[in-house]
Coordinates of C-alpha atoms in Angstrom, one line a residue:
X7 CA 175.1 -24.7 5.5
X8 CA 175.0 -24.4 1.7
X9 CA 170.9 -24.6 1.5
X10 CA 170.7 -21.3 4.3
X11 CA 173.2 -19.7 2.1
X12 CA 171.2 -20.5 -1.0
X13 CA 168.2 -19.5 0.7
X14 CA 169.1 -16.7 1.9
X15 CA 170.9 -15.6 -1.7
X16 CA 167.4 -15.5 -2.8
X17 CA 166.0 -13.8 -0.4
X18 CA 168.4 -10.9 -0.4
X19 CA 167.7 -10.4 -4.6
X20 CA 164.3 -10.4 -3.4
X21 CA 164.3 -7.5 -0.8
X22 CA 167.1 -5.6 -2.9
X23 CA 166.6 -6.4 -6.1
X24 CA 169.6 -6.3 -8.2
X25 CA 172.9 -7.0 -6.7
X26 CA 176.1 -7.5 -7.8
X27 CA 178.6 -10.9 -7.3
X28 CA 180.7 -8.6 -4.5
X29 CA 177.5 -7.1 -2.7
X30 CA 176.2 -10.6 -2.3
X31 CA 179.5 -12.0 -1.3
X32 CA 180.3 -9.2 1.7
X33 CA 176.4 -9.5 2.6
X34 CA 177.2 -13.6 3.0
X35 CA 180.7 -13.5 4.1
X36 CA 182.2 -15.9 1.6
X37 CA 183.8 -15.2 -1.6
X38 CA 182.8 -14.0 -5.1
X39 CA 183.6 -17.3 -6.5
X40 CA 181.4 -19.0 -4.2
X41 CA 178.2 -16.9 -5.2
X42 CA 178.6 -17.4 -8.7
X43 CA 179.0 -21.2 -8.5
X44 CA 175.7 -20.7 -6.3
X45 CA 174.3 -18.9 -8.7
X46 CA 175.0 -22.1 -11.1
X47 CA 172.9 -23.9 -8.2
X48 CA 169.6 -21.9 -8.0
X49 CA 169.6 -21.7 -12.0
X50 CA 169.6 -25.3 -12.7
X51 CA 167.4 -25.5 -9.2
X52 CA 164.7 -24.0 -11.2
X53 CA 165.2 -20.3 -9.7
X54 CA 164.2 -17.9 -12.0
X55 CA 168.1 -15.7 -11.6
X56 CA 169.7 -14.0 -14.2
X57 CA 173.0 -12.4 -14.8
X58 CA 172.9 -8.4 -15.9
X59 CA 176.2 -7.5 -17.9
X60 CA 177.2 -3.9 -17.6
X61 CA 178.4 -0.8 -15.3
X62 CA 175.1 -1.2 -13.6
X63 CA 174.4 -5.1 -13.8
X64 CA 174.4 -8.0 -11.3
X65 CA 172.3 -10.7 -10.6
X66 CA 168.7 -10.2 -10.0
X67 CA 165.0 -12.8 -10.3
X68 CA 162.4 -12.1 -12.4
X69 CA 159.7 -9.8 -10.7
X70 CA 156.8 -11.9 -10.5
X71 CA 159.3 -14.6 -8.3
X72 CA 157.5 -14.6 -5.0
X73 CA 156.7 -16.4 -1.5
X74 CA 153.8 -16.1 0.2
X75 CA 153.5 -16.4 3.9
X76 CA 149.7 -16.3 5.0
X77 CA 148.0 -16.3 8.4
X78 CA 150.4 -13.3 9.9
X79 CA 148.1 -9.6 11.1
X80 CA 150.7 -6.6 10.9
X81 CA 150.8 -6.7 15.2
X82 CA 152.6 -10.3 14.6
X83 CA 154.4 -9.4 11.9
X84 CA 155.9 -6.4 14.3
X85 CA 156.5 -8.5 17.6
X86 CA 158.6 -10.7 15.3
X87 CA 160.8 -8.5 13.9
X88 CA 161.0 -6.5 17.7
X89 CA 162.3 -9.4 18.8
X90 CA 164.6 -9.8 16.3
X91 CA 166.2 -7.1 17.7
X92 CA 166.9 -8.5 21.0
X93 CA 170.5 -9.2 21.7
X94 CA 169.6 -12.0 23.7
X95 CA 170.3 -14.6 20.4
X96 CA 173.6 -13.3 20.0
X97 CA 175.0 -14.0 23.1
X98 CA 173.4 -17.7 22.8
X99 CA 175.2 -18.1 19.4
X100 CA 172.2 -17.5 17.3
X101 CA 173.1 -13.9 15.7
X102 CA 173.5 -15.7 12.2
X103 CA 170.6 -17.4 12.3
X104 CA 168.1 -14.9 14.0
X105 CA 169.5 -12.7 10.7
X106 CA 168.6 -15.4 8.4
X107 CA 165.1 -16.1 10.0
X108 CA 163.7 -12.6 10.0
X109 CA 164.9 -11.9 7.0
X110 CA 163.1 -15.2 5.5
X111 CA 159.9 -13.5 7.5
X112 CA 159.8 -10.1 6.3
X113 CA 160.0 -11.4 2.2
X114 CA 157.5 -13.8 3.3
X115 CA 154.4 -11.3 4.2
X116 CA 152.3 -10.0 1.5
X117 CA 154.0 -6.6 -0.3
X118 CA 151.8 -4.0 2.1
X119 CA 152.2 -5.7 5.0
X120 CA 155.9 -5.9 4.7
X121 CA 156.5 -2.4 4.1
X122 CA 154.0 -0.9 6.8
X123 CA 155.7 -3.9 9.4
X124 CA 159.7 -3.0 8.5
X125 CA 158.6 0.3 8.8
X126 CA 156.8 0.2 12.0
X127 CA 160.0 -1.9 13.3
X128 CA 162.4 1.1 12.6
X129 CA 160.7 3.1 15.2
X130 CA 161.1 0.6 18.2
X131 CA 164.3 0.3 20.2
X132 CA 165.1 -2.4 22.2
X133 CA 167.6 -2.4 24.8
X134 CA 170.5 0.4 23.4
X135 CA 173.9 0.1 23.8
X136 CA 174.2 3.1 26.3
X137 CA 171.5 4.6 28.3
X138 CA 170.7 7.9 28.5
X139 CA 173.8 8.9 30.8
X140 CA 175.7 7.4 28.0
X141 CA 176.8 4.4 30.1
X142 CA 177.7 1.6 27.3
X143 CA 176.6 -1.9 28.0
X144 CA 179.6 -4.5 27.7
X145 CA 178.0 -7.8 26.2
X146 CA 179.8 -10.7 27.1
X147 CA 182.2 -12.3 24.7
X148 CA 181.6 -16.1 24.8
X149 CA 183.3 -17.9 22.3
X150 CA 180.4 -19.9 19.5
X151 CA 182.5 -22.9 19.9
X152 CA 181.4 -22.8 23.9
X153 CA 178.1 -21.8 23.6
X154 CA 177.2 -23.8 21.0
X155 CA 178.2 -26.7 23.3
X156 CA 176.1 -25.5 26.2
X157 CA 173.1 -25.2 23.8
X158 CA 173.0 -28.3 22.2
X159 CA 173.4 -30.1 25.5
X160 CA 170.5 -27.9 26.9
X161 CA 167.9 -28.8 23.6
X162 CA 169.4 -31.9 24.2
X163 CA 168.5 -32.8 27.5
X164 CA 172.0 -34.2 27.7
X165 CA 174.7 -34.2 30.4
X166 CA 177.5 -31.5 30.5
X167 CA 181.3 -31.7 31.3
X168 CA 182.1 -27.5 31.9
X169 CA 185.8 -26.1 33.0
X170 CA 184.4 -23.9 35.0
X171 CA 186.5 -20.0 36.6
X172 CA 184.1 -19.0 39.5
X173 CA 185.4 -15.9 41.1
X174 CA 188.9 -16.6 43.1
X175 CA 189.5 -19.7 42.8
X176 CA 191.0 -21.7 40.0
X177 CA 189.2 -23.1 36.9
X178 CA 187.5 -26.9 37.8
X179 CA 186.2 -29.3 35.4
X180 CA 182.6 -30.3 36.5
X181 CA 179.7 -32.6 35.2
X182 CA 176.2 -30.9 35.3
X183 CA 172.5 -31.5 34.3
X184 CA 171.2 -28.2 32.2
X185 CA 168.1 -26.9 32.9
X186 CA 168.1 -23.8 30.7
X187 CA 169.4 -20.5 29.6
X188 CA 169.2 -17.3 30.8
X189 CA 170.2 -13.7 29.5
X190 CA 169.9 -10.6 31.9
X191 CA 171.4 -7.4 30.9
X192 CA 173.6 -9.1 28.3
X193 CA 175.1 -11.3 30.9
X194 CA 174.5 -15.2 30.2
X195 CA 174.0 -18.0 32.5
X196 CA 173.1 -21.2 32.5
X197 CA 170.9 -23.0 34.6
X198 CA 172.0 -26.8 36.1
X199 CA 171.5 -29.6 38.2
X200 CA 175.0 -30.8 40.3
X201 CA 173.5 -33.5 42.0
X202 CA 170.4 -33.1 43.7
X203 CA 171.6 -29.5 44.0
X204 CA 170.7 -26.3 42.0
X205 CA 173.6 -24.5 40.5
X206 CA 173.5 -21.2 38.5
X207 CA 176.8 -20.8 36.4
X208 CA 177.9 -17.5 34.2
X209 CA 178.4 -18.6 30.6
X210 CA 181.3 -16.2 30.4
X211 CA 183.3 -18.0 32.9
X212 CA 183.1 -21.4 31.0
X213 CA 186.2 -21.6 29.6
X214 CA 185.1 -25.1 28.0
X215 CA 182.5 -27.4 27.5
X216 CA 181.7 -31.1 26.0
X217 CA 178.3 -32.2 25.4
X218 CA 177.5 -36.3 26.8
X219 CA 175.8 -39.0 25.6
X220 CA 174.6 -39.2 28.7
X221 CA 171.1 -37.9 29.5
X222 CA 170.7 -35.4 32.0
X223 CA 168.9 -35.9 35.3
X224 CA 166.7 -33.1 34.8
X225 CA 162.6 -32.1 35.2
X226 CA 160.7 -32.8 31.5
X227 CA 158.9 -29.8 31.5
X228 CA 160.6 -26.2 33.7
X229 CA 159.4 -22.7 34.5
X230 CA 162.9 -20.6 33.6
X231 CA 161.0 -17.5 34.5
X232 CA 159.8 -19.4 38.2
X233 CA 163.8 -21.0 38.5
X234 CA 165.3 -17.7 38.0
X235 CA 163.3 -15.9 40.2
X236 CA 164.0 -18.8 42.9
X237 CA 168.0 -18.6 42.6
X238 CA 168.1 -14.6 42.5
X239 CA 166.2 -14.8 45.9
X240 CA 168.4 -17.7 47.2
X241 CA 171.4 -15.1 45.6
X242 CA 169.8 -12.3 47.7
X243 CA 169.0 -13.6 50.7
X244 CA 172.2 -15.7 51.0
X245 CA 175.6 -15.1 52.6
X246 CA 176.8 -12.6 55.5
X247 CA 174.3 -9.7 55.4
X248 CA 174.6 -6.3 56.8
X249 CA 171.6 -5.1 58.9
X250 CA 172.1 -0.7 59.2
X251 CA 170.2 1.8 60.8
X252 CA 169.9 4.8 58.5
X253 CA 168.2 7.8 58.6
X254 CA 167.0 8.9 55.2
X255 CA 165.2 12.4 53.2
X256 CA 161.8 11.2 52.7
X257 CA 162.0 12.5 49.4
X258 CA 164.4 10.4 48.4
X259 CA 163.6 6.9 50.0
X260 CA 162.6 5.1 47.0
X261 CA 166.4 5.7 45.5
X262 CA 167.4 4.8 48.9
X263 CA 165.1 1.5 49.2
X264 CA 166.0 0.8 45.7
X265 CA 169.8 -0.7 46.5
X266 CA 169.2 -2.4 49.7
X267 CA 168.0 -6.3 50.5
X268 CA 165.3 -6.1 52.7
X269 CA 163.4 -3.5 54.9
X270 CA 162.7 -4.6 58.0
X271 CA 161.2 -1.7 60.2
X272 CA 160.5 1.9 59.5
X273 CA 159.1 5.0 61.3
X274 CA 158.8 8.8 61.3
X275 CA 162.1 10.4 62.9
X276 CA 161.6 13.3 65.4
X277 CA 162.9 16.4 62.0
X278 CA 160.5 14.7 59.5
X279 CA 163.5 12.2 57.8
X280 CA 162.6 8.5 58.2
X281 CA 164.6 5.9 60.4
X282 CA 165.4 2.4 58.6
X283 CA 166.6 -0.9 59.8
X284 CA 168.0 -1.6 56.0
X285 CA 169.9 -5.0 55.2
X286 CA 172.9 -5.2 52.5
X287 CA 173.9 -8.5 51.2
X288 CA 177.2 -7.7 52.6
X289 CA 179.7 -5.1 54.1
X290 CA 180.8 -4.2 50.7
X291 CA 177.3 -3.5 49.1
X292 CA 176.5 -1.6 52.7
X293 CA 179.6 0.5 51.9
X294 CA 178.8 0.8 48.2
X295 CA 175.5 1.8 48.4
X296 CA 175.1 4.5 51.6
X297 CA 177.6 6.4 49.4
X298 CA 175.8 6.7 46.6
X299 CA 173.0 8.5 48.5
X300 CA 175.3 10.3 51.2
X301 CA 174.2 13.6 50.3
X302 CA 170.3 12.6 51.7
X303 CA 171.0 10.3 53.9
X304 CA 173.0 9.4 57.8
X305 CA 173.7 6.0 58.6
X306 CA 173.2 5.9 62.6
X307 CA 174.8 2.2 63.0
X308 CA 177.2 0.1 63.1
X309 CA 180.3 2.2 63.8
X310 CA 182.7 0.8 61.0
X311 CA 180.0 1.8 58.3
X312 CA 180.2 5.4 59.4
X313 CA 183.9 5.0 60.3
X314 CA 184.4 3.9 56.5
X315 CA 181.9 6.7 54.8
X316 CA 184.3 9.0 57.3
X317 CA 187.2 8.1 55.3
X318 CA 185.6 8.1 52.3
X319 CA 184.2 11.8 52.8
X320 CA 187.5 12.7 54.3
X321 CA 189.4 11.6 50.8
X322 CA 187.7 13.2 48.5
X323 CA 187.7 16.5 51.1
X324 CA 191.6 16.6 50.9
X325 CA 191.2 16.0 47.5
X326 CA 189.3 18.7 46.2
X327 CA 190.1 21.5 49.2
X328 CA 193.2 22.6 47.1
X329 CA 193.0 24.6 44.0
X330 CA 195.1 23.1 41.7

């Protein structure tokens, strides 16, 4: 941990130029005493630091210190640091050390190139907090000690002891061979083997985990992208599904088509709107999702599902019919 942090001393008085003891030892999160006794490092290292006395001094490295990092167009250089801006590392536990490695790339590239790349990067956005209806994106809070267990076992190719809390029922320790990680929206999961079995397990929901020595029955080489896209159709097409027939504004199918399973027969209805046979993954998302189109659309069957958007409309009728 000491050689990142010297590194990474350096690299900040290279970007920044002078800086004093405090600056450095906020921007690293340890104390002033520690940078100065890492100053004693680099100096007898062979860096070329030096100390600056005064209102205005701090520590600094001669101007013509330099690293040189060859081979990189300014289109590379850019998909780098865009990427560093993924939040993806920080919910795997590498937010430190995604810092530290694009800031060892950017003071790496040639002087032009690093300017016309950091600036470029300032005018990309990847993946906002809020969208623009200001709905914020929760990230998951997974504690490092947890996720750092998962990802060593994972690099590892090592078996995995988890205490796992899967919706309603009570936390279970289980023994699993990890195939991978996977972020999605901020939300974390890890890929495993339980046997001959495919299991798909939310990393916040681990509420422990212990690498073993054992190695894990696994694959040597996997497609995440494939596997994903396997399990979120196993996901989808599992459990007790809801087949409707709506009618729908033609206008407004795609909206419509957009929140359902599966479409399994469509045609013209006799004033212009289109007929459906839709299917929901369950009663729930059936509910859930004909309401949030009920001002362009008429579900024609089952009973309950109009019996329940009834009582729905009914609520929020009573609700609103009196001034307050």
């Amino acid at each position: 941990m000491r050689a990142d942090r010297l590194v990474s001393l350096v690299l900040l008085l290279r970007q920044r130029g002078r800086m004093t003891a405090d600056s450095l030892a906020r921007e690293l999160e340890v104390s002033t005493r520690t940078v100065l006794r890492d100053m004693e490092a680099l100096s007898a290292a062979g860096v070329p630091v030096y100390a600056e006395r005064g209102r205005h001094g701090g520590f600094a490295l001669l101007p013509d210190f330099q690293t040189a990092l060859t081979g990189l167009n300014h289109d590379e250089a850019l998909a780098l640091l865009v990427a560093g801006s993924r939040r993806g590392a920080q919910l795997f536990g590498l937010g430190s050390a995604l810092a530290s490695a694009m800031l060892k790339v950017v003071d790496a590239l040639p002087e032009g190139l690093r300017d016309t790349a950091a600036g470029a990067a300032q005018r990309l956005l990847v993946d906002p907090e809020t969208d623009l209806l200001s709905r914020r994106v929760a990230p998951e809070e997974v504690p490092e000690s947890i996720v750092a267990e998962v990802r060593r076992a994972v690099f590892a190719g090592h078996r995995l002891r988890i205490h796992y809390e899967a919706v309603g029922r009570p936390p279970k320790w289980r023994t699993v061979d990890p195939i991978g990680l996977v972020t999605v929206r901020d939300q974390g999961y890890l890929l495993a083997k339980r046997g001959a079995e495919d299991r798909t397990y939310r990393l916040c929901r681990v509420l422990a985990a212990e690498e073993l020595d054992e190695a894990a029955q696994r694959p040597e080489t996997v497609d995440l992208d494939r596997a994903w896209r396997d399990r979120n159709a196993r996901f989808r097409t599992g459990g007790d599904r809801s087949a409707v027939l709506i009618r729908v504004d033609p206008a407004h199918r795609e909206q419509v088509v957009g929140t359902v399973l599966a479409v399994r027969a469509e045609e013209p209805d006799a004033d212009g709107w289109l007929r459906l046979n839709v299917e929901f993954q369950d009663a729930r998302h059936a509910e859930w999702a004909v309401w949030q189109h009920a001002m362009y659309s008429e579900v024609l069957a089952p009973q309950w599902l109009r019996t329940a958007l009834h009582d729905r409309a009914a609520m929020v009728a009573s609700r609103y019919g009196t001034p307050t």
